[in-house]
């Protein structure tokens, strides 16, 4: 059944018990992305790691469907404390996988390969990409900015 | 026993016999977004192109004459469907454009008044001053909200709105405070596309009339589903779309009071809408042509006229009664499911067939996906009425809407599908 190919157990696990949800207080960049057709939203913050400032710590808060929620949780597993290059590679591969241009690569996407079933439902691809596009936006901004905190905003 | 012979009606709609998602029978519960089209409508459009196709209102060859007659006969038939005079109905590309036409009449009259040039007789009613007020409601579709927001942003007018009660009705108690001596226009929906609520037009109109405001009605969700007569509604403009009432996409309508249409400056300008043109300036045709620049959608008008014939053959009273039966059944069936909450009135009086709901712990997108896997087409999201979702503190809803080709089996399938979604996501 197609439905179960999209909603694999691993997706439902991430949805019900999301990893890393909750916003960090200090951050270099914050973005808010929405999917205007359905109202899914994510606020995502990126902070440069004090030990290695080329690595980016991720925090987020979001609301939306199981696919968008699970996808954000998977992103946290894969990209928290990773470099821009690593993250961009993952985003590019996720896009290619959802367009069925590339076969799922677990080394690059981890649990994200379970999102492959979404490619059968074009209307849901945006749900799967929401967090990743937000991360890319925030990561590029963060690498050009100083640390700020919520209180100073 | 249903009031309509749904099984027979369904044979008129070719698309309803197709299957979706691995051979499932299609159960179409998304007519609020767009209705399906009967063969007679499809044939009318095809027949126009096959036998009469020409650009209307230009040329004197036989095809041009036939096309023009077909187009204007369609206008007459569509106008009579709502008890209107033929020339008081303007064709637009959709209801959104019809509402924009009215909003832009205010903007264009206001801009023109700022130049000091004389305004056409009666156009002063469309001139907005800083601090004048535009009133809508919190249940509007974006198409009857955003154009007014834009108008206010450009003119310095102030947007105000009637709020909603917890049970999904307009808060009429606010009428006297929201509508004031500064109110120049009140624009509101006849029936909410998300909540299903049918509003008390007379009550809102009376408050608007008392202060001399122009009254605009969004009838997208009412004209396809119930008898609507301009003579019985005390409003100045009515906007609606063709594709939600069995007609084709690409055509909408604006009905306006004759004297108001006559005083309004043009919206979109160009060919067909002029009286005389020189290199310096132009004068404009009388309505409705003044508002129909460019080659109009004649084939779509003819097809929409066929849709009107189809609905009239059934009878709009019967259409409304049939939908009322399905709505009542849907509210009852959904109310019995633990964890399901209807967003909108849960009693079926003054209520149309849009039934929006949320399911505990399952996002509307996911509910819709499970229903889709069963062949049930519903709408998910904010339904272009995002403020309504915010008002009821839900990110989105799942919405089923019923029309003439639906029956009680569809209601049962919907309820069973929701339970299946709950099982699938383990939420109940």
Coordinates of C-alpha atoms in Angstrom, one line a residue, chain B:
Chain B
X1 CA -34.7 8.2 0.8
X2 CA -32.9 11.1 -0.7
X3 CA -34.6 14.1 -2.4
X4 CA -32.5 13.7 -5.5
X5 CA -32.0 10.7 -7.7
X6 CA -28.2 10.8 -7.1
X7 CA -27.4 7.6 -8.9
X8 CA -29.0 9.0 -12.1
X9 CA -27.4 12.4 -11.7
X10 CA -24.0 10.9 -11.2
X11 CA -24.2 9.4 -14.7
X12 CA -24.1 13.0 -16.1
X13 CA -20.6 13.5 -14.6
X14 CA -18.0 11.5 -16.5
X15 CA -15.2 12.1 -14.0
X16 CA -17.2 10.5 -11.2
X17 CA -16.8 7.1 -12.8
X18 CA -13.1 7.2 -12.8
X19 CA -11.0 5.5 -10.1
X20 CA -8.2 6.9 -8.1
X21 CA -5.3 5.6 -6.0
X22 CA -5.0 1.9 -7.0
X23 CA -8.5 1.4 -8.2
X24 CA -10.6 3.1 -5.5
X25 CA -13.9 4.6 -6.5
X26 CA -13.7 8.4 -6.4
X27 CA -15.7 10.0 -3.6
X28 CA -15.5 13.7 -4.4
X29 CA -16.1 15.8 -1.3
X30 CA -14.3 18.9 -2.5
X31 CA -17.0 20.8 -4.4
X32 CA -16.4 23.8 -2.1
X33 CA -13.1 24.2 -3.9
X34 CA -14.5 23.4 -7.4
X35 CA -17.4 21.4 -8.5
X36 CA -17.3 18.6 -11.2
X37 CA -19.0 19.3 -14.5
X38 CA -21.9 17.5 -16.2
X39 CA -21.7 16.4 -19.8
X40 CA -24.1 19.1 -20.9
X41 CA -21.7 21.8 -19.7
X42 CA -18.7 20.2 -21.4
X43 CA -20.8 19.8 -24.6
X44 CA -21.9 23.4 -24.5
X45 CA -18.3 24.6 -24.5
X46 CA -17.2 22.2 -27.1
X47 CA -20.3 23.1 -29.3
X48 CA -19.5 26.8 -29.1
X49 CA -16.0 26.2 -30.4
X50 CA -17.1 23.7 -33.0
X51 CA -20.0 25.7 -34.5
X52 CA -20.0 29.4 -33.5
X53 CA -16.4 30.3 -32.5
X54 CA -15.6 34.0 -33.1
X55 CA -14.5 37.0 -31.0
X56 CA -17.7 38.5 -29.6
X57 CA -18.7 42.2 -29.9
X58 CA -16.5 42.8 -32.9
X59 CA -16.8 41.9 -36.6
X60 CA -20.0 41.6 -38.6
X61 CA -19.5 38.1 -40.2
X62 CA -22.0 35.4 -39.4
X63 CA -19.9 33.6 -36.9
X64 CA -19.2 36.9 -35.0
X65 CA -22.9 37.5 -34.9
X66 CA -23.7 34.0 -33.6
X67 CA -20.9 34.1 -31.0
X68 CA -22.2 37.5 -29.8
X69 CA -25.7 36.3 -29.6
X70 CA -24.7 33.1 -27.7
X71 CA -22.6 35.1 -25.3
X72 CA -25.3 37.7 -24.6
X73 CA -28.0 35.0 -24.3
X74 CA -25.8 33.3 -21.7
X75 CA -25.6 36.5 -19.8
X76 CA -29.4 36.8 -19.9
X77 CA -29.9 33.3 -18.6
X78 CA -27.3 33.6 -15.9
X79 CA -28.8 36.9 -14.7
X80 CA -32.3 35.5 -14.6
X81 CA -31.0 32.6 -12.5
X82 CA -30.6 35.2 -9.6
X83 CA -33.5 37.4 -10.7
X84 CA -31.3 40.1 -12.1
X85 CA -31.5 42.4 -15.1
X86 CA -29.2 41.1 -17.9
X87 CA -27.0 44.2 -18.2
X88 CA -26.3 44.3 -14.5
X89 CA -24.2 41.1 -14.7
X90 CA -20.5 41.6 -15.5
X91 CA -18.4 38.6 -16.5
X92 CA -15.0 38.4 -14.8
X93 CA -12.4 35.7 -14.8
X94 CA -13.4 34.5 -11.4
X95 CA -15.1 35.8 -8.2
X96 CA -11.7 37.1 -6.9
X97 CA -11.6 39.4 -9.9
X98 CA -15.2 40.4 -9.3
X99 CA -14.4 41.5 -5.8
X100 CA -11.3 43.3 -6.9
X101 CA -13.4 45.1 -9.5
X102 CA -15.4 46.6 -6.7
X103 CA -12.4 47.4 -4.5
X104 CA -10.6 49.0 -7.4
X105 CA -13.6 51.1 -8.2
X106 CA -13.1 52.7 -4.8
X107 CA -9.4 53.1 -5.4
X108 CA -9.8 54.5 -8.9
X109 CA -12.6 56.9 -7.9
X110 CA -10.4 58.1 -4.9
X111 CA -7.4 58.6 -7.1
X112 CA -9.4 60.5 -9.7
X113 CA -10.9 62.8 -7.1
X114 CA -7.4 63.7 -6.0
X115 CA -6.6 65.0 -9.4
X116 CA -9.4 67.5 -9.1
X117 CA -11.0 66.2 -12.3
X118 CA -14.8 66.0 -12.3
X119 CA -16.2 62.5 -11.4
X120 CA -19.0 60.8 -13.1
X121 CA -22.4 61.3 -11.5
X122 CA -22.7 59.1 -8.4
X123 CA -19.0 58.3 -8.3
X124 CA -18.5 60.3 -5.1
X125 CA -19.9 57.3 -3.1
X126 CA -16.7 55.4 -4.1
X127 CA -14.3 58.1 -2.9
X128 CA -12.5 57.3 0.3
X129 CA -11.0 59.8 2.7
X130 CA -8.4 59.2 5.3
X131 CA -10.1 57.5 8.2
X132 CA -13.1 56.3 6.3
X133 CA -13.9 52.7 7.2
X134 CA -14.1 49.4 5.3
X135 CA -15.9 46.6 7.1
X136 CA -15.5 42.8 6.5
X137 CA -15.9 39.8 8.7
X138 CA -13.4 37.5 10.4
X139 CA -14.8 34.6 8.3
X140 CA -13.9 35.9 4.9
X141 CA -12.1 34.0 2.2
X142 CA -8.8 35.7 1.4
X143 CA -10.4 36.9 -1.8
X144 CA -12.8 39.1 0.2
X145 CA -10.2 40.2 2.7
X146 CA -6.9 40.9 0.9
X147 CA -8.3 43.3 -1.8
X148 CA -9.9 45.4 1.0
X149 CA -6.6 45.4 3.0
X150 CA -4.9 46.6 -0.1
X151 CA -7.5 49.3 -0.7
X152 CA -7.1 50.6 2.9
X153 CA -3.3 50.5 2.6
X154 CA -3.4 52.7 -0.5
X155 CA -6.1 55.1 0.6
X156 CA -5.6 55.6 4.3
X157 CA -9.0 54.0 5.0
X158 CA -9.3 51.8 8.1
X159 CA -10.2 48.1 7.9
X160 CA -12.6 46.8 10.5
X161 CA -14.3 43.5 10.9
X162 CA -17.1 41.7 12.6
X163 CA -15.8 39.0 14.9
X164 CA -17.0 35.4 15.3
X165 CA -18.7 33.6 18.2
X166 CA -17.3 30.4 19.6
X167 CA -20.0 28.4 17.8
X168 CA -19.0 29.6 14.4
X169 CA -21.5 32.4 13.8
X170 CA -21.0 36.1 13.1
X171 CA -21.1 38.1 16.3
X172 CA -24.0 40.3 15.4
X173 CA -23.8 42.0 18.8
X174 CA -20.8 43.9 17.4
X175 CA -22.7 45.3 14.4
X176 CA -23.4 48.7 16.0
X177 CA -19.9 49.3 17.1
X178 CA -18.1 48.0 14.0
X179 CA -20.3 49.8 11.5
X180 CA -20.2 53.5 12.1
X181 CA -20.9 56.8 10.3
X182 CA -17.4 56.5 8.7
X183 CA -18.2 53.1 7.1
X184 CA -18.3 53.4 3.3
X185 CA -18.5 49.8 2.4
X186 CA -19.4 46.5 4.1
X187 CA -18.3 43.4 2.3
X188 CA -19.1 39.9 3.7
X189 CA -19.7 36.3 2.7
X190 CA -23.1 34.8 2.3
X191 CA -21.8 31.4 3.4
X192 CA -18.4 30.7 4.9
X193 CA -16.3 28.4 2.8
X194 CA -14.6 27.0 6.0
X195 CA -17.3 27.1 8.7
X196 CA -20.3 26.5 6.5
X197 CA -22.2 29.3 8.3
X198 CA -24.9 31.0 6.4
X199 CA -25.0 34.7 7.4
X200 CA -28.0 36.8 8.1
X201 CA -27.7 39.1 5.1
X202 CA -30.7 41.3 6.0
X203 CA -29.3 42.0 9.4
X204 CA -25.8 43.1 8.2
X205 CA -27.3 45.0 5.3
X206 CA -29.7 46.9 7.5
X207 CA -26.8 48.1 9.7
X208 CA -24.8 49.1 6.6
X209 CA -27.8 50.9 5.0
X210 CA -28.4 52.8 8.2
X211 CA -25.0 54.6 7.7
X212 CA -25.3 54.8 3.9
X213 CA -22.5 52.2 3.2
X214 CA -22.3 50.2 0.0
X215 CA -23.0 46.5 0.6
X216 CA -21.0 43.7 -1.2
X217 CA -21.9 40.0 -0.9
X218 CA -19.5 37.2 -1.7
X219 CA -21.9 34.5 -2.9
X220 CA -19.4 31.9 -4.1
X221 CA -20.7 29.3 -1.6
X222 CA -24.3 30.2 -1.7
X223 CA -25.4 30.7 -5.4
X224 CA -24.3 27.1 -6.3
X225 CA -26.2 25.6 -3.4
X226 CA -29.4 27.5 -2.6
X227 CA -31.9 29.8 -4.2
X228 CA -30.5 33.3 -4.3
X229 CA -32.5 36.3 -5.6
X230 CA -31.2 39.8 -5.9
X231 CA -34.7 41.1 -5.3
X232 CA -34.8 39.5 -1.9
X233 CA -31.3 40.5 -0.8
X234 CA -30.8 44.1 0.1
X235 CA -27.2 44.4 -1.2
X236 CA -25.5 46.4 -3.9
X237 CA -23.0 43.9 -5.4
X238 CA -22.9 40.1 -5.6
X239 CA -19.7 38.3 -6.6
X240 CA -19.6 34.6 -7.5
X241 CA -17.7 32.0 -9.5
X242 CA -18.8 29.7 -12.3
X243 CA -16.6 26.7 -11.5
X244 CA -18.2 26.1 -8.1
X245 CA -21.7 25.7 -9.7
X246 CA -21.0 23.0 -12.3
X247 CA -19.6 25.6 -14.8
X248 CA -16.2 25.9 -16.3
X249 CA -13.1 27.5 -14.8
X250 CA -12.2 31.0 -16.0
X251 CA -15.5 32.7 -15.5
X252 CA -17.0 34.6 -12.6
X253 CA -19.7 37.1 -12.3
X254 CA -20.4 40.4 -10.6
X255 CA -23.9 41.6 -10.3
X256 CA -24.3 45.3 -9.3
X257 CA -27.1 47.8 -8.9
X258 CA -27.5 49.5 -12.3
X259 CA -27.0 53.1 -11.0
X260 CA -23.8 52.0 -9.1
X261 CA -22.3 50.2 -12.1
X262 CA -23.1 53.2 -14.2
X263 CA -21.2 55.6 -11.9
X264 CA -18.1 53.4 -11.5
X265 CA -14.8 54.1 -13.3
X266 CA -13.4 51.2 -15.3
X267 CA -11.2 48.6 -13.6
X268 CA -9.2 47.0 -16.4
X269 CA -9.0 49.0 -19.6
X270 CA -8.4 48.3 -23.3
X271 CA -10.4 47.0 -26.1
X272 CA -14.2 46.4 -26.0
X273 CA -14.7 48.7 -23.0
X274 CA -14.5 52.0 -24.8
X275 CA -17.0 54.4 -26.4
X276 CA -14.6 56.7 -28.3
X277 CA -10.8 56.7 -28.4
X278 CA -8.4 59.4 -29.5
X279 CA -4.7 59.7 -29.0
X280 CA -5.3 61.9 -26.0
X281 CA -8.1 60.3 -24.2
X282 CA -11.0 57.8 -24.3
X283 CA -14.6 57.6 -23.1
X284 CA -16.1 54.4 -21.9
X285 CA -18.9 52.1 -22.8
X286 CA -21.9 51.6 -20.5
X287 CA -21.9 48.6 -18.2
X288 CA -21.5 45.7 -18.4
X289 CA -19.0 46.2 -21.4
X290 CA -17.2 48.9 -19.5
X291 CA -15.9 46.2 -17.2
X292 CA -15.1 43.6 -19.8
X293 CA -12.0 44.7 -21.5
X294 CA -10.5 42.4 -24.1
X295 CA -12.0 39.4 -25.9
X296 CA -14.3 37.8 -23.3
X297 CA -14.7 34.2 -22.3
X298 CA -17.6 33.5 -24.6
X299 CA -17.3 29.7 -24.6
X300 CA -17.2 29.7 -20.8
X301 CA -20.2 32.0 -20.6
X302 CA -22.2 29.6 -22.8
X303 CA -21.0 26.6 -20.7
X304 CA -21.9 28.4 -17.5
X305 CA -25.4 29.1 -18.9
X306 CA -25.7 25.3 -19.5
X307 CA -24.8 24.8 -15.9
X308 CA -27.6 27.2 -14.9
X309 CA -30.0 25.1 -17.0
X310 CA -28.8 21.9 -15.3
X311 CA -29.3 23.3 -11.8
X312 CA -32.7 24.8 -12.7
X313 CA -33.9 21.5 -14.1
X314 CA -33.2 20.0 -10.6
X315 CA -34.5 23.1 -8.8
X316 CA -32.4 25.1 -6.3
X317 CA -34.8 24.3 -3.5
X318 CA -34.2 20.6 -4.0
X319 CA -30.4 21.2 -4.2
X320 CA -30.5 23.0 -0.9
X321 CA -32.7 20.5 0.8
X322 CA -30.5 17.6 -0.4
X323 CA -27.4 19.2 0.9
X324 CA -29.1 20.0 4.1
X325 CA -29.8 16.3 4.6
X326 CA -26.2 15.4 3.9
X327 CA -24.9 18.1 6.2
X328 CA -27.1 17.1 9.0
X329 CA -26.0 13.5 8.6
X330 CA -22.3 14.4 8.4
X331 CA -22.5 16.5 11.5
X332 CA -24.2 13.6 13.3
X333 CA -21.7 11.0 12.0
X334 CA -18.6 13.1 12.9
X335 CA -19.9 14.1 16.3
X336 CA -20.1 10.4 17.2
X337 CA -16.4 9.9 16.6
X338 CA -14.3 10.4 19.7
X339 CA -11.5 12.9 19.1
X340 CA -13.2 14.7 16.2
X341 CA -14.1 18.3 16.6
X342 CA -16.2 20.2 14.0
X343 CA -14.9 23.8 13.4
X344 CA -18.1 25.7 12.6
X345 CA -21.8 25.4 13.7
X346 CA -22.7 21.9 15.0
X347 CA -26.4 22.5 14.4
X348 CA -27.6 22.5 10.8
X349 CA -29.9 25.5 10.7
X350 CA -28.5 28.4 8.6
X351 CA -25.7 26.2 7.6
X352 CA -24.3 25.0 4.3
X353 CA -22.5 21.8 3.4
X354 CA -18.9 22.8 4.2
X355 CA -18.0 20.6 7.2
X356 CA -14.5 21.4 8.6
X357 CA -13.1 19.3 11.4
X358 CA -9.9 18.5 13.3
X359 CA -8.9 15.1 14.6
X360 CA -7.0 14.9 17.9
X361 CA -3.3 14.2 17.5
X362 CA -3.5 13.9 13.7
X363 CA -2.7 16.8 11.5
X364 CA -5.4 17.6 8.8
X365 CA -2.8 16.9 6.1
X366 CA -2.4 13.4 7.4
X367 CA -6.2 12.9 7.8
X368 CA -6.6 14.0 4.2
X369 CA -3.8 11.7 3.0
X370 CA -5.5 8.6 4.6
X371 CA -8.9 9.7 3.1
X372 CA -7.2 10.1 -0.3
X373 CA -5.8 6.6 -0.1
X374 CA -9.4 5.5 0.2
X375 CA -10.5 7.5 -2.8
X376 CA -12.1 10.3 -0.8
X377 CA -11.1 13.7 -2.0
X378 CA -11.3 16.4 0.7
X379 CA -9.6 19.7 1.1
X380 CA -6.9 20.2 3.8
X381 CA -5.2 23.4 5.0
X382 CA -6.5 26.8 5.9
X383 CA -8.9 27.0 2.9
X384 CA -7.8 30.5 2.0
X385 CA -9.4 31.6 5.2
X386 CA -6.3 31.7 7.5
X387 CA -7.8 34.1 10.0
X388 CA -10.6 31.7 10.7
X389 CA -8.1 29.0 11.6
X390 CA -6.4 31.5 13.9
X391 CA -9.7 32.5 15.5
X392 CA -10.4 28.8 16.4
X393 CA -6.8 28.2 17.3
X394 CA -6.2 25.4 14.8
X395 CA -3.3 25.4 12.3
X396 CA -5.6 23.9 9.5
X397 CA -8.6 21.8 9.1
X398 CA -9.8 18.9 7.0
X399 CA -13.0 19.9 5.1
X400 CA -15.6 17.9 3.3
X401 CA -18.2 19.7 1.1
X402 CA -21.2 18.0 -0.4
X403 CA -23.1 18.7 -3.6
X404 CA -25.8 17.2 -5.8
X405 CA -23.8 14.1 -6.8
X406 CA -23.1 13.1 -3.2
X407 CA -25.2 10.8 -1.1
X408 CA -25.4 9.4 2.4
X409 CA -23.0 6.6 1.4
X410 CA -20.4 9.3 1.0
X411 CA -21.0 10.5 4.5
X412 CA -20.6 7.0 5.8
X413 CA -17.4 6.6 3.8
X414 CA -16.1 9.8 5.3
X415 CA -16.8 8.8 8.8
X416 CA -15.3 5.3 8.3
X417 CA -12.2 7.0 6.7
X418 CA -11.6 9.2 9.7
X419 CA -11.8 6.2 12.0
X420 CA -9.2 4.5 9.7
X421 CA -6.9 7.5 10.0
X422 CA -7.2 7.3 13.8
X423 CA -6.3 3.6 13.7
X424 CA -3.4 4.2 11.3
X425 CA -1.9 6.9 13.4
X426 CA -2.7 5.1 16.6
X427 CA -4.5 8.1 18.2
X428 CA -7.6 6.4 19.4

